[in-house]
Amino acid sequence: MKTKQLLVIISTLFILNGCSKDYNPSDNETGISMYQTACSQCHKKDAKGFIFSFDSDNANVDYIQQRVESGSLMMPKFPNIQGEKLQQLSEYILKNSMVK
Ligand code: HEC
């Protein structure tokens, strides 16, 4: 029974994942609201409130922007988060992360 519930949760996550590519922030979205809508399902804050623990080379806005634009095998890309919105989101992520 527990396994079955877990499977349902995992498949729901995959469905949500498919949708996140279409995520399109409206003008009044902020860094935190974009993070909560588009990222927090996979990138939760830890007990201290940090989202990521970056290598020092990667602790910058450019790196985060590039990850959001390109995605990866494991992470969807977000082509509709652009310009000022991408800047705001990346600054929020950086401010709420730590450096290894
Ligand atoms: C469906 C799950 C998922 C969503 C949604 C998602 N990510 Fe990711 N992301 C991942 C996974 C898994 C990794 C680690 C594996 C990899 O590097 O691809 C990752 C890696 C990253 C990294 C690199 C972290 C490091 O330590 O170098 C950044 C930055 C990042 N994500 C930002 C974001 C942002 C910003 C959003 C929201 C716009 C987002 N992610 C949404 C799954 C997700």
Tab-separated table of N, CA, C and O and ligand atoms in Angstrom, residues 13 16-18 20 23 34-35 37-43 51-55 58 63-65 67-68 71-76 78 81 86 89-90 93 100, ligand 1:
chain	number	residue	atom	x	y	z
A	13	LEU	N	4.453	13.901	-9.831
A	13	LEU	CA	5.593	14.795	-9.996
A	13	LEU	C	6.035	14.846	-11.458
A	13	LEU	O	6.370	15.896	-11.974
A	16	LEU	N	3.635	17.070	-13.318
A	16	LEU	CA	3.921	18.472	-13.002
A	16	LEU	C	5.174	18.939	-13.730
A	16	LEU	O	5.247	20.038	-14.252
A	17	ASN	N	6.148	18.057	-13.756
A	17	ASN	CA	7.411	18.360	-14.397
A	17	ASN	C	7.190	18.722	-15.864
A	17	ASN	O	7.721	19.711	-16.364
A	18	GLY	N	6.391	17.943	-16.557
A	18	GLY	CA	6.073	18.218	-17.957
A	18	GLY	C	5.481	19.602	-18.128
A	18	GLY	O	5.751	20.289	-19.113
A	20	SER	N	5.992	22.251	-16.162
A	20	SER	CA	6.790	23.381	-15.734
A	20	SER	C	7.517	24.052	-16.903
A	20	SER	O	7.866	25.210	-16.822
A	23	TYR	N	5.733	27.016	-17.849
A	23	TYR	CA	5.564	28.041	-16.823
A	23	TYR	C	5.964	29.407	-17.380
A	23	TYR	O	7.042	29.563	-17.932
A	34	MET	N	8.201	33.082	-8.062
A	34	MET	CA	8.635	32.202	-9.166
A	34	MET	C	9.296	30.945	-8.605
A	34	MET	O	9.045	29.835	-9.082
A	35	TYR	N	10.141	31.148	-7.587
A	35	TYR	CA	10.789	29.986	-6.953
A	35	TYR	C	9.733	29.009	-6.430
A	35	TYR	O	9.822	27.802	-6.669
A	37	THR	N	6.599	28.608	-7.281
A	37	THR	CA	5.786	27.972	-8.306
A	37	THR	C	6.591	27.003	-9.170
A	37	THR	O	6.139	25.900	-9.451
A	38	ALA	N	7.778	27.431	-9.588
A	38	ALA	CA	8.475	26.670	-10.627
A	38	ALA	C	9.591	25.770	-10.107
A	38	ALA	O	9.951	24.803	-10.778
A	39	CYS	N	10.149	26.067	-8.955
A	39	CYS	CA	11.376	25.375	-8.548
A	39	CYS	C	11.240	24.568	-7.262
A	39	CYS	O	11.927	23.567	-7.089
A	40	SER	N	10.392	25.042	-6.324
A	40	SER	CA	10.442	24.481	-4.968
A	40	SER	C	9.999	23.022	-4.912
A	40	SER	O	10.366	22.307	-3.992
A	41	GLN	N	9.229	22.580	-5.899
A	41	GLN	CA	8.829	21.174	-5.862
A	41	GLN	C	10.047	20.252	-5.946
A	41	GLN	O	10.036	19.155	-5.407
A	42	CYS	N	11.090	20.691	-6.620
A	42	CYS	CA	12.316	19.881	-6.685
A	42	CYS	C	13.414	20.425	-5.784
A	42	CYS	O	14.270	19.672	-5.336
A	43	HIS	N	13.447	21.729	-5.579
A	43	HIS	CA	14.522	22.337	-4.797
A	43	HIS	C	13.948	22.955	-3.529
A	43	HIS	O	13.639	24.141	-3.493
A	51	ILE	N	18.567	27.018	-0.304
A	51	ILE	CA	18.058	26.228	-1.422
A	51	ILE	C	19.175	25.346	-1.982
A	51	ILE	O	19.017	24.148	-2.150
A	52	PHE	N	20.330	25.958	-2.289
A	52	PHE	CA	21.454	25.203	-2.845
A	52	PHE	C	22.697	25.415	-1.996
A	52	PHE	O	22.790	26.372	-1.237
A	53	SER	N	23.639	24.510	-2.185
A	53	SER	CA	24.970	24.689	-1.648
A	53	SER	C	25.898	24.672	-2.866
A	53	SER	O	26.248	23.624	-3.390
A	54	PHE	N	26.245	25.848	-3.361
A	54	PHE	CA	26.981	25.967	-4.621
A	54	PHE	C	28.478	25.790	-4.438
A	54	PHE	O	29.042	26.230	-3.416
A	55	ASP	N	29.128	25.200	-5.445
A	55	ASP	CA	30.582	25.305	-5.532
A	55	ASP	C	30.895	26.788	-5.705
A	55	ASP	O	30.129	27.502	-6.351
A	58	ASN	N	30.370	28.395	-8.974
A	58	ASN	CA	29.003	28.478	-9.505
A	58	ASN	C	28.097	29.413	-8.715
A	58	ASN	O	26.920	29.536	-9.021
A	63	TYR	N	25.499	31.639	-13.639
A	63	TYR	CA	25.400	30.179	-13.601
A	63	TYR	C	23.943	29.755	-13.422
A	63	TYR	O	23.455	28.866	-14.113
A	64	ILE	N	23.242	30.411	-12.494
A	64	ILE	CA	21.850	30.039	-12.219
A	64	ILE	C	20.990	30.300	-13.455
A	64	ILE	O	20.173	29.467	-13.857
A	65	GLN	N	21.215	31.443	-14.088
A	65	GLN	CA	20.440	31.769	-15.291
A	65	GLN	C	20.645	30.719	-16.375
A	65	GLN	O	19.708	30.297	-17.040
A	67	ARG	N	21.455	27.611	-15.989
A	67	ARG	CA	20.777	26.368	-15.608
A	67	ARG	C	19.280	26.449	-15.898
A	67	ARG	O	18.671	25.465	-16.318
A	68	VAL	N	18.675	27.608	-15.638
A	68	VAL	CA	17.237	27.777	-15.869
A	68	VAL	C	16.944	27.760	-17.371
A	68	VAL	O	15.973	27.162	-17.829
A	71	GLY	N	18.333	23.846	-18.586
A	71	GLY	CA	17.897	22.622	-17.928
A	71	GLY	C	18.981	21.565	-17.992
A	71	GLY	O	20.158	21.865	-18.175
A	72	SER	N	18.594	20.310	-17.832
A	72	SER	CA	19.549	19.204	-17.907
A	72	SER	C	18.736	17.938	-18.139
A	72	SER	O	17.521	17.995	-18.300
A	73	LEU	N	19.423	16.812	-18.121
A	73	LEU	CA	18.704	15.537	-18.242
A	73	LEU	C	17.629	15.418	-17.178
A	73	LEU	O	16.539	14.920	-17.406
A	74	MET	N	17.986	15.895	-15.963
A	74	MET	CA	17.119	15.716	-14.804
A	74	MET	C	16.192	16.901	-14.560
A	74	MET	O	15.256	16.804	-13.794
A	75	MET	N	16.490	18.021	-15.168
A	75	MET	CA	15.756	19.250	-14.842
A	75	MET	C	15.176	19.866	-16.110
A	75	MET	O	15.872	19.970	-17.117
A	76	PRO	N	13.891	20.259	-16.075
A	76	PRO	CA	13.322	20.887	-17.267
A	76	PRO	C	13.939	22.261	-17.496
A	76	PRO	O	14.455	22.866	-16.557
A	78	PHE	N	13.318	26.308	-18.651
A	78	PHE	CA	12.201	27.245	-18.491
A	78	PHE	C	12.364	28.383	-19.495
A	78	PHE	O	12.789	29.477	-19.138
A	81	ILE	N	10.982	32.029	-18.731
A	81	ILE	CA	11.512	32.921	-17.696
A	81	ILE	C	12.680	33.654	-18.345
A	81	ILE	O	13.713	33.045	-18.636
A	86	LEU	N	14.133	36.539	-15.141
A	86	LEU	CA	15.217	35.576	-14.934
A	86	LEU	C	16.247	36.159	-13.961
A	86	LEU	O	16.771	35.454	-13.092
A	89	LEU	N	14.674	36.087	-10.379
A	89	LEU	CA	14.652	34.721	-9.851
A	89	LEU	C	16.060	34.295	-9.448
A	89	LEU	O	16.271	33.765	-8.356
A	90	SER	N	17.041	34.541	-10.306
A	90	SER	CA	18.404	34.089	-10.041
A	90	SER	C	18.979	34.786	-8.820
A	90	SER	O	19.690	34.174	-8.021
A	93	ILE	N	17.465	33.149	-5.771
A	93	ILE	CA	18.071	31.828	-5.531
A	93	ILE	C	19.453	31.989	-4.895
A	93	ILE	O	19.781	31.331	-3.918
A	100	LYS	N	29.690	26.330	-0.811
A	100	LYS	CA	30.398	25.230	-0.143
A	100	LYS	C	31.728	25.665	0.418
A	100	LYS	O	32.409	26.473	-0.188
B	1	HEC	C1	11.536	18.479	-11.962
B	1	HEC	C2	12.486	18.868	-10.976
B	1	HEC	C3	13.177	20.212	-11.105
B	1	HEC	C4	12.608	21.457	-11.225
B	1	HEC	C5	11.132	21.813	-11.353
B	1	HEC	C6	13.689	22.402	-11.186
B	1	HEC	N1	14.887	21.742	-11.074
B	1	HEC	FE1	16.727	22.589	-10.866
B	1	HEC	N2	17.591	20.734	-10.829
B	1	HEC	C7	16.891	19.546	-10.777
B	1	HEC	C8	17.841	18.464	-10.562
B	1	HEC	C9	17.460	16.988	-10.448
B	1	HEC	C10	19.117	19.045	-10.477
B	1	HEC	C11	20.461	18.335	-10.230
B	1	HEC	C12	20.887	17.494	-11.357
B	1	HEC	C13	21.376	18.337	-12.479
B	1	HEC	O1	22.365	19.050	-12.306
B	1	HEC	O2	20.736	18.282	-13.515
B	1	HEC	C14	18.926	20.478	-10.645
B	1	HEC	C15	19.954	21.408	-10.610
B	1	HEC	C16	19.777	22.785	-10.543
B	1	HEC	C17	20.840	23.771	-10.364
B	1	HEC	C18	22.324	23.465	-10.197
B	1	HEC	C19	22.633	23.301	-8.712
B	1	HEC	C20	24.112	23.198	-8.396
B	1	HEC	O3	24.400	22.852	-7.239
B	1	HEC	O4	24.965	23.457	-9.235
B	1	HEC	C21	20.242	24.999	-10.327
B	1	HEC	C22	20.935	26.358	-10.136
B	1	HEC	C23	18.818	24.795	-10.500
B	1	HEC	N3	18.563	23.447	-10.614
B	1	HEC	C24	17.898	25.804	-10.506
B	1	HEC	C25	16.524	25.619	-10.683
B	1	HEC	C26	15.575	26.710	-10.733
B	1	HEC	C27	15.920	28.190	-10.560
B	1	HEC	C28	14.350	26.144	-10.948
B	1	HEC	C29	13.018	26.853	-11.126
B	1	HEC	C30	12.913	27.773	-12.230
B	1	HEC	C31	14.534	24.702	-11.032
B	1	HEC	N4	15.873	24.429	-10.863
B	1	HEC	C32	13.523	23.771	-11.233
B	1	HEC	C33	15.545	19.374	-10.895
B	1	HEC	C34	14.609	20.404	-11.018
